[in-house]
Amino acid sequence: ALQPTTWSPSFVKKLSDCPFATWAEYGLGLRPPEALDANPEARDIGQALHQLLEAFTTQYKTLTVAQTAAAQAAWHRLIGPTLNQLQAPSLATLWAPRLAKLGDLVINLMLAHTQAGRTVHAAEYAVAQPLGPQRRLKARFDRLDHTPSGAVIVDYKTGYQLPTWPAVLSGDAPQLLLEAALHRTTYPNTPVADLEYWHLHPKAERTVVSFISPKRSLDTLNEAITQAESFVATLADWLSTTPTVEPTPHGASALSLD
């Protein structure tokens, strides 16, 4: 089939950017060559970090001061298996002290979260909903936390640059909003209280970058999630009457979150 039966937010983004390129890749099996400046080591460490954080937060949903020493020991035990996954030995040498430092940061954040009533609900948590007659939209949250105010959806980022919140709101970086829309549909009684990027790059200025801020209110977030829900509904209606993805003239986008 030209279209995959399970669509991810990244596939939706790809289709929105250029239906023609999507048709070429999924219909003709053509893939663009890897960029000359592509960094496979970055992907390698990114996957390893996600697995490390999943393993740790599966073990610790909350964290108290009395558990700090045990949590630190658990984190350090996980570093070895994480580094063993890396293909380049030089990466293991480079990242060993970085992962130790990251562990201190994660543990301190979790101590503060526990005091505020925030718990880890799940790591690498998948949700899905039907998308037309034979397809579904599926997303995997890096982390889903529960707070007294509702759910916080966390996306781990290991690259140098983060998507900006204006890009998220415009649909240029739709992943978190589509995840929030799926969460609202799946768990209507648990509101989404915030979206967060956790910036895990060694040179990151801030680790946690929250949507809710003096510039962006909860009302703004709820309006954006409603818009994303409307987009998903429109996409489902379109797929119900469109059996294949047809390229549009000049690569024009057929989809938009705007």
C-alpha positions as semicolon CSV with decimal commas, in nm:
position;residue;x (nm);y (nm);z (nm)
1;A;0,000;0,000;0,000
2;L;0,111;0,352;-0,066
3;Q;0,027;0,469;0,284
4;P;0,135;0,292;0,602
5;T;-0,154;0,169;0,812
6;T;-0,006;0,325;1,127
7;W;0,078;0,691;1,106
8;S;0,315;0,864;1,346
9;P;0,342;1,238;1,411
10;S;0,668;1,237;1,212
11;F;0,489;1,080;0,914
12;V;0,212;1,339;0,939
13;K;0,477;1,611;0,942
14;K;0,646;1,458;0,637
15;L;0,316;1,437;0,450
16;S;0,231;1,794;0,543
17;D;0,568;1,923;0,428
18;C;0,562;1,754;0,089
19;P;0,302;1,499;-0,024
20;F;0,504;1,437;-0,341
21;A;0,813;1,329;-0,144
22;T;0,592;1,110;0,075
23;W;0,439;0,948;-0,234
24;A;0,786;0,889;-0,380
25;E;0,914;0,730;-0,058
26;Y;0,617;0,512;0,032
27;G;0,481;0,450;-0,316
28;L;0,801;0,410;-0,516
29;G;1,039;0,309;-0,240
30;L;1,266;0,607;-0,307
31;R;1,455;0,761;-0,018
32;P;1,665;1,075;-0,025
33;P;2,039;1,025;0,029
34;E;2,165;1,088;0,379
35;A;2,280;1,445;0,430
36;L;2,655;1,499;0,408
37;D;2,654;1,650;0,755
38;A;2,441;1,371;0,907
39;N;2,569;1,249;1,241
40;P;2,492;0,879;1,296
41;E;2,664;0,894;1,634
42;A;2,406;1,148;1,751
43;R;2,127;0,904;1,667
44;D;2,316;0,629;1,846
45;I;2,354;0,824;2,170
46;G;1,998;0,957;2,143
47;Q;1,853;0,606;2,134
48;A;2,077;0,495;2,421
49;L;1,972;0,792;2,637
50;H;1,605;0,720;2,577
51;Q;1,655;0,360;2,686
52;L;1,850;0,467;2,995
53;L;1,577;0,710;3,101
54;E;1,306;0,452;3,031
55;A;1,484;0,194;3,247
56;F;1,536;0,439;3,533
57;T;1,183;0,582;3,536
58;T;1,036;0,234;3,513
59;Q;1,212;0,163;3,843
60;Y;1,146;0,501;4,006
61;K;0,807;0,666;3,958
62;T;0,867;0,900;4,252
63;L;1,176;0,981;4,452
64;T;1,224;1,087;4,812
65;V;1,536;1,215;4,983
66;A;1,569;0,882;5,165
67;Q;1,588;0,705;4,828
68;T;1,854;0,931;4,679
69;A;2,155;0,709;4,742
70;A;1,977;0,400;4,608
71;A;1,860;0,595;4,301
72;Q;2,212;0,720;4,231
73;A;2,346;0,364;4,256
74;A;2,072;0,240;4,023
75;W;2,151;0,511;3,769
76;H;2,522;0,425;3,771
77;R;2,441;0,056;3,725
78;L;2,243;0,147;3,413
79;I;2,525;0,352;3,260
80;G;2,734;0,047;3,173
81;P;2,467;-0,134;2,968
82;T;2,380;0,197;2,802
83;L;2,737;0,262;2,692
84;N;2,776;-0,097;2,574
85;Q;2,510;-0,028;2,310
86;L;2,718;0,244;2,146
87;Q;2,894;0,134;1,831
88;A;3,188;0,370;1,864
89;P;3,413;0,306;2,169
90;S;3,513;0,672;2,168
91;L;3,152;0,765;2,237
92;A;3,149;0,552;2,551
93;T;3,457;0,729;2,684
94;L;3,310;1,069;2,602
95;W;2,965;1,005;2,744
96;A;3,045;0,821;3,068
97;P;3,099;1,142;3,273
98;R;2,812;1,313;3,091
99;L;2,570;1,037;3,186
100;A;2,685;1,051;3,548
101;K;2,617;1,425;3,553
102;L;2,282;1,374;3,379
103;G;2,185;1,126;3,649
104;D;2,236;1,387;3,920
105;L;2,021;1,628;3,722
106;V;1,738;1,378;3,666
107;I;1,740;1,269;4,030
108;N;1,723;1,629;4,154
109;L;1,434;1,701;3,918
110;M;1,247;1,395;4,037
111;L;1,299;1,491;4,401
112;A;1,144;1,831;4,331
113;H;0,863;1,671;4,128
114;T;0,776;1,428;4,407
115;Q;0,755;1,711;4,657
116;A;0,515;1,890;4,422
117;G;0,296;1,582;4,384
118;R;0,421;1,489;4,037
119;T;0,479;1,121;3,953
120;V;0,600;0,930;3,649
121;H;0,298;0,756;3,503
122;A;0,480;0,575;3,222
123;A;0,788;0,583;3,001
124;E;0,782;0,520;2,626
125;Y;0,405;0,520;2,649
126;A;0,208;0,453;2,330
127;V;-0,143;0,576;2,248
128;A;-0,338;0,546;1,925
129;Q;-0,674;0,626;1,770
130;P;-0,841;0,535;1,440
131;L;-0,755;0,755;1,147
132;G;-0,994;0,677;0,868
133;P;-1,128;0,330;0,790
134;Q;-0,802;0,135;0,770
135;R;-0,545;0,347;0,946
136;R;-0,458;0,476;1,289
137;L;-0,255;0,760;1,434
138;K;-0,009;0,636;1,695
139;A;0,235;0,826;1,914
140;R;0,483;0,717;2,176
141;F;0,541;0,957;2,463
142;D;0,898;0,960;2,588
143;R;0,749;1,014;2,931
144;L;0,405;1,082;3,075
145;D;0,383;1,235;3,422
146;H;0,078;1,295;3,639
147;T;0,043;1,606;3,855
148;P;-0,243;1,736;4,071
149;S;-0,339;1,956;3,774
150;G;-0,325;1,686;3,507
151;A;-0,083;1,517;3,271
152;V;0,255;1,646;3,157
153;I;0,384;1,508;2,828
154;V;0,764;1,503;2,807
155;D;0,974;1,481;2,492
156;Y;1,346;1,412;2,535
157;K;1,572;1,597;2,293
158;T;1,943;1,525;2,257
159;G;2,023;1,754;1,964
160;Y;2,181;2,095;1,992
161;Q;1,864;2,289;1,904
162;L;1,511;2,251;2,033
163;P;1,194;2,318;1,835
164;T;1,055;2,654;1,937
165;W;0,710;2,686;2,091
166;P;0,597;2,914;1,805
167;A;0,696;2,630;1,569
168;V;0,492;2,389;1,780
169;L;0,188;2,618;1,770
170;S;0,215;2,676;1,394
171;G;0,235;2,305;1,315
172;D;0,595;2,314;1,197
173;A;0,686;2,088;1,490
174;P;0,357;1,904;1,550
175;Q;0,469;1,606;1,758
176;L;0,384;1,726;2,109
177;L;0,050;1,878;2,013
178;L;-0,055;1,564;1,826
179;E;0,048;1,361;2,130
180;A;-0,160;1,592;2,350
181;A;-0,459;1,554;2,117
182;L;-0,427;1,175;2,134
183;H;-0,401;1,190;2,512
184;R;-0,711;1,407;2,542
185;T;-0,909;1,170;2,319
186;T;-0,787;0,860;2,503
187;Y;-0,814;1,002;2,856
188;P;-1,080;1,277;2,844
189;N;-1,098;1,295;3,225
190;T;-0,726;1,372;3,264
191;P;-0,647;1,717;3,122
192;V;-0,308;1,796;2,975
193;A;-0,147;2,040;3,218
194;D;0,176;2,108;3,031
195;L;0,415;2,003;2,756
196;E;0,787;1,982;2,820
197;Y;1,105;1,941;2,625
198;W;1,389;1,793;2,825
199;H;1,702;1,919;2,654
200;L;1,972;1,660;2,723
201;H;2,248;1,802;2,505
202;P;2,568;1,870;2,707
203;K;2,563;2,237;2,605
204;A;2,195;2,297;2,676
205;E;2,131;2,622;2,861
206;R;1,821;2,481;3,031
207;T;1,722;2,120;3,082
208;V;1,345;2,157;3,116
209;V;1,167;2,388;2,873
210;S;0,794;2,409;2,954
211;F;0,511;2,531;2,735
212;I;0,338;2,700;3,027
213;S;0,521;3,023;3,101
214;P;0,450;3,394;3,148
215;K;0,418;3,410;2,767
216;R;0,192;3,106;2,723
217;S;-0,107;3,025;2,941
218;L;-0,299;2,703;3,000
219;D;-0,580;2,852;2,789
220;T;-0,336;2,889;2,501
221;L;-0,232;2,525;2,542
222;N;-0,592;2,403;2,550
223;E;-0,678;2,603;2,239
224;A;-0,377;2,456;2,060
225;I;-0,474;2,101;2,159
226;T;-0,829;2,162;2,037
227;Q;-0,685;2,282;1,706
228;A;-0,471;1,968;1,684
229;E;-0,780;1,754;1,754
230;S;-0,962;1,934;1,474
231;F;-0,669;1,869;1,244
232;V;-0,674;1,497;1,326
233;A;-1,050;1,484;1,260
234;T;-1,006;1,664;0,927
235;L;-0,725;1,427;0,836
236;A;-0,943;1,125;0,918
237;D;-1,226;1,263;0,702
238;W;-0,980;1,324;0,418
239;L;-0,843;0,971;0,443
240;S;-1,195;0,829;0,437
241;T;-1,240;0,968;0,086
242;T;-0,879;0,956;-0,040
243;P;-0,751;0,603;-0,103
244;T;-0,394;0,708;-0,180
245;V;-0,165;1,000;-0,114
246;E;-0,146;1,192;-0,440
247;P;0,135;1,442;-0,494
248;T;0,015;1,799;-0,520
249;P;0,151;2,038;-0,783
250;H;0,494;2,182;-0,711
251;G;0,511;1,987;-0,382
252;A;0,251;2,210;-0,221
253;S;0,132;2,097;0,119
254;A;-0,216;1,948;0,141
255;L;-0,219;1,952;0,522
256;S;-0,166;2,217;0,783
257;L;-0,222;2,266;1,152
258;D;-0,289;2,634;1,090
